[in-house]
CSV table of C-alpha atoms and ligand atoms in Angstrom, one decimal:
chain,number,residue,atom,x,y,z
A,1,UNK,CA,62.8,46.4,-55.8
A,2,UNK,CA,66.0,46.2,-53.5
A,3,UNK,CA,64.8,48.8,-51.5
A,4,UNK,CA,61.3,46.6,-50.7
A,5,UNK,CA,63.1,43.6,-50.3
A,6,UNK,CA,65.5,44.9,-47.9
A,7,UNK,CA,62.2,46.7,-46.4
A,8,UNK,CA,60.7,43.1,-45.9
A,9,UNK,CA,63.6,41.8,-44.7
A,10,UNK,CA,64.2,44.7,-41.5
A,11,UNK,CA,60.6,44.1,-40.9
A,12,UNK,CA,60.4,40.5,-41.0
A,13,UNK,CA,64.0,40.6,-38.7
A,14,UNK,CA,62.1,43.0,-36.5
A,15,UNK,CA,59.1,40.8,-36.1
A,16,UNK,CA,61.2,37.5,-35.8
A,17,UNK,CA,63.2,39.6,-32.8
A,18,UNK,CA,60.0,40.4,-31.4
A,19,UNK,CA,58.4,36.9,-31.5
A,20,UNK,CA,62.1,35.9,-30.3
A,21,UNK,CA,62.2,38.2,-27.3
A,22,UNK,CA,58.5,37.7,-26.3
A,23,UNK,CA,58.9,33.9,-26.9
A,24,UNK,CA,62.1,34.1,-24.4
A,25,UNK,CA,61.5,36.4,-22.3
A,26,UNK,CA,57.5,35.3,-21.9
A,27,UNK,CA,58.9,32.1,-21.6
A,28,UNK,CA,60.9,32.7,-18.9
A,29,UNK,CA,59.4,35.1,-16.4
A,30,UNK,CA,55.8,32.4,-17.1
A,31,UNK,CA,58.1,29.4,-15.6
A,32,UNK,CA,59.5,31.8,-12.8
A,33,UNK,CA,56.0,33.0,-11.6
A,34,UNK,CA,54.3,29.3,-12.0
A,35,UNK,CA,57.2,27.9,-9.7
A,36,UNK,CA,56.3,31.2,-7.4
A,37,UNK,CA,52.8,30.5,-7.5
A,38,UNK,CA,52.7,26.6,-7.1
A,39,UNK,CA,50.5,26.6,-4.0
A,40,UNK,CA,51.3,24.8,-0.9
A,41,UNK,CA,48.5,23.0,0.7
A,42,UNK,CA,49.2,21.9,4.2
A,43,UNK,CA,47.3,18.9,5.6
A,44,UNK,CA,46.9,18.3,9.3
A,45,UNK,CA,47.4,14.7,10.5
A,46,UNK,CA,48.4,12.7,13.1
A,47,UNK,CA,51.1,10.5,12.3
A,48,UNK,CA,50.7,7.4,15.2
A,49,UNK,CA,48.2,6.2,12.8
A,50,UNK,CA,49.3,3.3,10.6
A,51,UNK,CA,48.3,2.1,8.3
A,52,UNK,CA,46.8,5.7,7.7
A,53,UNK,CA,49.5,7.7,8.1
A,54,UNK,CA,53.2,6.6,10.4
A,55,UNK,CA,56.6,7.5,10.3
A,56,UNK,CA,59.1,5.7,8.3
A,57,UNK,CA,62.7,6.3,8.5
A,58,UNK,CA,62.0,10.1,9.7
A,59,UNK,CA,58.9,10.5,7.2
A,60,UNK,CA,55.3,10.3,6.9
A,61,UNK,CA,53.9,8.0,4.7
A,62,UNK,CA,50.6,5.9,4.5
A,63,UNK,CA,47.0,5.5,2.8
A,64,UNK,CA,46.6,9.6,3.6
A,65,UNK,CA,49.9,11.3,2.7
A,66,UNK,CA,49.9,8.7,-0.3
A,67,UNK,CA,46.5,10.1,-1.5
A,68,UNK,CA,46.8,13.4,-0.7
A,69,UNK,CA,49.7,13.3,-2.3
A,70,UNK,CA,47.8,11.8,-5.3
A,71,UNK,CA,45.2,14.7,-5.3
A,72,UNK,CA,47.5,17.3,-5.1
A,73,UNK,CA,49.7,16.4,-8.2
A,74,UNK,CA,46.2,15.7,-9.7
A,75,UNK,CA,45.2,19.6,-8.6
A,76,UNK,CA,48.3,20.8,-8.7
A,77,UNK,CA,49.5,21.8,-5.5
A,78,UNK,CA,52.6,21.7,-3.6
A,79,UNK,CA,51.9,19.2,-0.2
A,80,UNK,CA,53.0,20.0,2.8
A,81,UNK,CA,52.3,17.6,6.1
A,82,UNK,CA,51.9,18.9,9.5
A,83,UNK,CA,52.1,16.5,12.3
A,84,UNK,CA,50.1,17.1,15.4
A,85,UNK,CA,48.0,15.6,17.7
A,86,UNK,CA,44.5,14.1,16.7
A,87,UNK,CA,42.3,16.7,18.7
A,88,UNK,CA,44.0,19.5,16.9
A,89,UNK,CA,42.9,18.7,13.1
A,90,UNK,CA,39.9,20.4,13.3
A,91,UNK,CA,40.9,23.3,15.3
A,92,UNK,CA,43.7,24.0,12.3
A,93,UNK,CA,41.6,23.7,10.0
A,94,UNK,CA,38.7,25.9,11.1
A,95,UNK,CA,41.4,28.6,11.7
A,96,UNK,CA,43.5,28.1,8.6
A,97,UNK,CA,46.6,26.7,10.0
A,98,UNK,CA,46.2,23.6,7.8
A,99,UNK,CA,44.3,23.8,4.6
A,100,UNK,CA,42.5,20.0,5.3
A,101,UNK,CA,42.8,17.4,7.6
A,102,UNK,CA,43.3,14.0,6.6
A,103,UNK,CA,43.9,11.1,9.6
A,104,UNK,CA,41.6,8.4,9.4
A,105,UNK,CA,39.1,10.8,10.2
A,106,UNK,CA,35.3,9.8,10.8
A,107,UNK,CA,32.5,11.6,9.2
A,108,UNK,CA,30.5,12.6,12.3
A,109,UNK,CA,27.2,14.7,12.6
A,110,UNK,CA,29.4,16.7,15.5
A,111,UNK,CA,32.6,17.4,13.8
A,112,UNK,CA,29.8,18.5,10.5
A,113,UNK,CA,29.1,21.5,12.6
A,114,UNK,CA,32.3,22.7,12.1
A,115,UNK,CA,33.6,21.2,9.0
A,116,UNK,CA,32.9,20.2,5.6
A,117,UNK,CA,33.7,16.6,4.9
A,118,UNK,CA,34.3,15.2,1.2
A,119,UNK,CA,33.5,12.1,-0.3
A,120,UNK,CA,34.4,9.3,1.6
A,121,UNK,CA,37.2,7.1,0.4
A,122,UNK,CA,37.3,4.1,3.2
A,123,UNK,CA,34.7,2.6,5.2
A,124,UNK,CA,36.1,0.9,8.4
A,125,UNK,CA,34.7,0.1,11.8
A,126,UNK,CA,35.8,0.6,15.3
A,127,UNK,CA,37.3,-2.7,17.1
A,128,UNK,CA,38.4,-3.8,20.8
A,129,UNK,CA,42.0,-4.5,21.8
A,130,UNK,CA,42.1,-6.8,24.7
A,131,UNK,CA,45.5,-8.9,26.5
A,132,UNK,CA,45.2,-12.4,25.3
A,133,UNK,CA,45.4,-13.7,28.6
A,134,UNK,CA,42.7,-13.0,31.6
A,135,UNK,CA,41.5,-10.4,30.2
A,136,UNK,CA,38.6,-8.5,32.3
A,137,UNK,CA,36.7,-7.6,28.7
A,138,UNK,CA,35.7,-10.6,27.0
A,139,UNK,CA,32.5,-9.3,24.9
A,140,UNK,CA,31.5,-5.1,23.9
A,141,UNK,CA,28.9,-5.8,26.7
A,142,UNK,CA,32.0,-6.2,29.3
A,143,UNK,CA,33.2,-2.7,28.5
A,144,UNK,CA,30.4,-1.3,30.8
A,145,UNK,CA,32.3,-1.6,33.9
A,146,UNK,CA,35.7,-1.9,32.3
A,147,UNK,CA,39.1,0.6,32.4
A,148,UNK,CA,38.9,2.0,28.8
A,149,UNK,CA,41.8,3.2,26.7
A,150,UNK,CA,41.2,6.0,23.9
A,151,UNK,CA,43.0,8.0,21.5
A,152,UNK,CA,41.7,11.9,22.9
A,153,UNK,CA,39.2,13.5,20.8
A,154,UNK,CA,38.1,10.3,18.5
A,155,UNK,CA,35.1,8.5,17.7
A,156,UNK,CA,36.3,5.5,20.4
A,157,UNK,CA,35.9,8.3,22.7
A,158,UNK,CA,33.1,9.0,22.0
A,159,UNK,CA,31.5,6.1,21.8
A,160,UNK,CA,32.6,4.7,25.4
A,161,UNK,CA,31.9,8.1,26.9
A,162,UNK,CA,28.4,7.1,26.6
A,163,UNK,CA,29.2,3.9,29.6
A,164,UNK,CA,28.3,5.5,32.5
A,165,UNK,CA,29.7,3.4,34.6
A,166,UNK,CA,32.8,2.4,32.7
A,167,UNK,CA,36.3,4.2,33.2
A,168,UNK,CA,37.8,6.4,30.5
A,169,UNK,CA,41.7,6.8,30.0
A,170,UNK,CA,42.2,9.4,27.2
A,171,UNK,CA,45.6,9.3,25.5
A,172,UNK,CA,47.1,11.6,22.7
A,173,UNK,CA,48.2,9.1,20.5
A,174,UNK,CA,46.9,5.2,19.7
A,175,UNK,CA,50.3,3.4,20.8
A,176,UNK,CA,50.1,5.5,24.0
A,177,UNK,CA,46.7,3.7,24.7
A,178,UNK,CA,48.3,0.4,23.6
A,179,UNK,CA,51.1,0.4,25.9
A,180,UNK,CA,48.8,1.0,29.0
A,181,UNK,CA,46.8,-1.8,28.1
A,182,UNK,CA,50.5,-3.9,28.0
A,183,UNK,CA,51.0,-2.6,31.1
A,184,UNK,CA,47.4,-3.8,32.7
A,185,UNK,CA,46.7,-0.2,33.1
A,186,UNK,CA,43.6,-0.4,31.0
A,187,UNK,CA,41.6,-3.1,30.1
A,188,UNK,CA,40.4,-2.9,26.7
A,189,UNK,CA,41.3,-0.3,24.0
A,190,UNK,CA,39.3,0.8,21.6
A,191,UNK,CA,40.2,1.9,18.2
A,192,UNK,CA,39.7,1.9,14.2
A,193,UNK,CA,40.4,-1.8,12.6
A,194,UNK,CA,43.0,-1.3,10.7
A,195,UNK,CA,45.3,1.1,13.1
A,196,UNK,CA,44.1,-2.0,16.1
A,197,UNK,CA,46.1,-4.7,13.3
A,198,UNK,CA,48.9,-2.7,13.1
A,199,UNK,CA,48.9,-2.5,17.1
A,200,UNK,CA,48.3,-6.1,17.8
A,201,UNK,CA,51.0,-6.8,15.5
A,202,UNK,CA,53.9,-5.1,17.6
A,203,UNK,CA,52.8,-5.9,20.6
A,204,UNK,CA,52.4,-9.1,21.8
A,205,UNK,CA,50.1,-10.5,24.2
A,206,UNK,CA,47.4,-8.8,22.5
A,207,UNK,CA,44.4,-9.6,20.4
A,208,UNK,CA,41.5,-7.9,18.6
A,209,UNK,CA,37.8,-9.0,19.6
A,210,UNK,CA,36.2,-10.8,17.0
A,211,UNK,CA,33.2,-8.3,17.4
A,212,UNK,CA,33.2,-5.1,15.4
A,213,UNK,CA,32.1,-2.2,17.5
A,214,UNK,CA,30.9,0.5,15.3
A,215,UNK,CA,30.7,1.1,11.3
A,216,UNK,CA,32.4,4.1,10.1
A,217,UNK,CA,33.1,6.2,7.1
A,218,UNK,CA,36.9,8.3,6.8
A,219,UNK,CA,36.9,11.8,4.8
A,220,UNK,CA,38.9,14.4,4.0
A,221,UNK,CA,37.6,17.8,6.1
A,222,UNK,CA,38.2,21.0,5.0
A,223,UNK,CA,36.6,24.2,6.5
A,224,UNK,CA,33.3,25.4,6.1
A,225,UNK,CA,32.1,26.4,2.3
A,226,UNK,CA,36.5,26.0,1.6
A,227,UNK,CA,36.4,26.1,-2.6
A,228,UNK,CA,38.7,22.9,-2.2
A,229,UNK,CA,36.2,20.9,-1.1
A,230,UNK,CA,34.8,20.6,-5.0
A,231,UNK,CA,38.2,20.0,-6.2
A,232,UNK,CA,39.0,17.5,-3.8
A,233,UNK,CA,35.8,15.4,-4.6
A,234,UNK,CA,36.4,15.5,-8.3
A,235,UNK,CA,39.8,14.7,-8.0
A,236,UNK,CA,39.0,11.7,-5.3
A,237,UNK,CA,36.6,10.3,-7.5
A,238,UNK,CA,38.6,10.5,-10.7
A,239,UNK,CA,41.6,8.7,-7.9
A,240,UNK,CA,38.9,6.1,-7.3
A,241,UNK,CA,37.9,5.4,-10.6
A,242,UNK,CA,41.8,5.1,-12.1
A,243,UNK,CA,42.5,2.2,-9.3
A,244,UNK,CA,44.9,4.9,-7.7
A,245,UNK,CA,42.8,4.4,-4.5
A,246,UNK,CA,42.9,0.0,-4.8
A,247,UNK,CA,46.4,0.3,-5.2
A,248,UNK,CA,47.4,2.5,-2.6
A,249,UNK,CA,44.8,0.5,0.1
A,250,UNK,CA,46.7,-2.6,-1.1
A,251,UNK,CA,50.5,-1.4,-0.7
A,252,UNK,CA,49.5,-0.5,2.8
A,253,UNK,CA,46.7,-3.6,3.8
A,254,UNK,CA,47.8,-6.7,3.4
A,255,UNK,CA,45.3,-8.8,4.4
B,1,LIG,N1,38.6,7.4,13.1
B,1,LIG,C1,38.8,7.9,14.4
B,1,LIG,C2,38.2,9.3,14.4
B,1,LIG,O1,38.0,10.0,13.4
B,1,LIG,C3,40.2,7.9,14.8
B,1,LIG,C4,41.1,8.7,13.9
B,1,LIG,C5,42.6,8.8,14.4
B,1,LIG,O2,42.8,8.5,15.6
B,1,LIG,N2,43.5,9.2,13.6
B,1,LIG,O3,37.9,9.8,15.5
């Protein structure tokens, strides 16, 4: 009788030290790897962008980083932000610098070619910053033969490339454009709503045209057939259906 207790009791010590060890150890080298194999997903931006995406005392932040942020806890991935200028997003993303790019970016049939877009998560339209005072472009039909500031690369570009007869100036960021339109260099600039409010706002002397110029819709793009793409729509719509999205629009939009 001793003899099988004591028999019981080595083997149930044994198994206790086993479950012990592989509980510990397991435990441990499980949390090791997982920190090791967090993923970091980079997202190409352009940071001159607010409210979209700015600096604020020496960091990003905005609607973007603020969501992608939101989609990566939500995936579980490590963000990473790479600032750089607005007709580089695409490029680092279709050779896998970045992982997405996220900047206020329109959905457009041409960038399509080379990207995959997700869901959309802001409509928004395209506006016209003008001086206040004698200004030369009065109406969208007086930027036909107008001086035209642009951000390089964007939709504004693209859209008053079409006037013939009007005069581009193509700038890398938006408060470049802004500042030659203070300076009478240009004479209208034209840009996303929300960015153009944020512009007017710091520099006086300015205004926005009461006419919209063109609806738009702002995705997330990723490159062509990227798995993400799935993940990123799930977790966008789940983001939109929580009020995660609402909330973060409304710490950034006031009005
Ligand atoms: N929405 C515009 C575009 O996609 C401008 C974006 C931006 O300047 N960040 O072209």
């Amino acid at each position: 009788m001793k003899k099988i207790i004591s028999l019981v009791l080595v083997a149930v010590m044994a198994m206790s030290c086993v479950i012990g060890l592989a509980s510990c150890g397991g435990s441990n080298t499980a949390s090791d790897s997982k920190t090791a194999e967090v993923k970091e997903l980079h997202m190409a931006t352009n940071a001159a962008f607010e409210p979209y995406e700015f600096y604020k005392n020496k960091k990003i932040v905005g609607i973007d980083p603020e969501m992608a942020q939101a989609i990566c806890d939500k995936l579980g991935y490590k963000l990473v932000i790479d600032d750089m200028d607005f007709d580089a997003i695409i490029t680092a993303v279709t050779t896998g610098k970045a992982d997405f790019g996220m900047a206020g970016m329109t959905v457009t049939d041409e960038r399509k070619k080379k990207v995959d877009f997700t869901d959309s998560y802001t409509t928004t339209t395209q506006v016209i910053i003008v001086n206040e005072k004698d200004s030369k472009v009065k109406t969208i039909d007086d930027l036909a033969t107008a001086t035209i500031g642009v951000q390089r690369g964007t939709t504004g570009d693209v859209y008053v490339s079409d006037l013939k007869k009007a005069k581009i100036e193509r700038f890398n960021t938006g408060p470049d454009a802004v500042l030659a339109l203070t300076k009478g260099k240009v004479d209208a600039v034209v840009i996303d709503g929300q960015p153009a409010k944020a512009f007017v706002k710091k520099n006086k002397g300015t205004k926005i045209l009461s006419e919209p110029f063109a609806e738009e819709d702002y995705a997330i793009c990723l490159a062509k057939d990227s798995k993400l793409t799935a993940e990123f729509n799930k977790a966008l719509k789940e983001l939109k259906k929580d009020g995660t999205l609402d909330k973060i629009n409304a710490k950034y939009i006031k009005e």
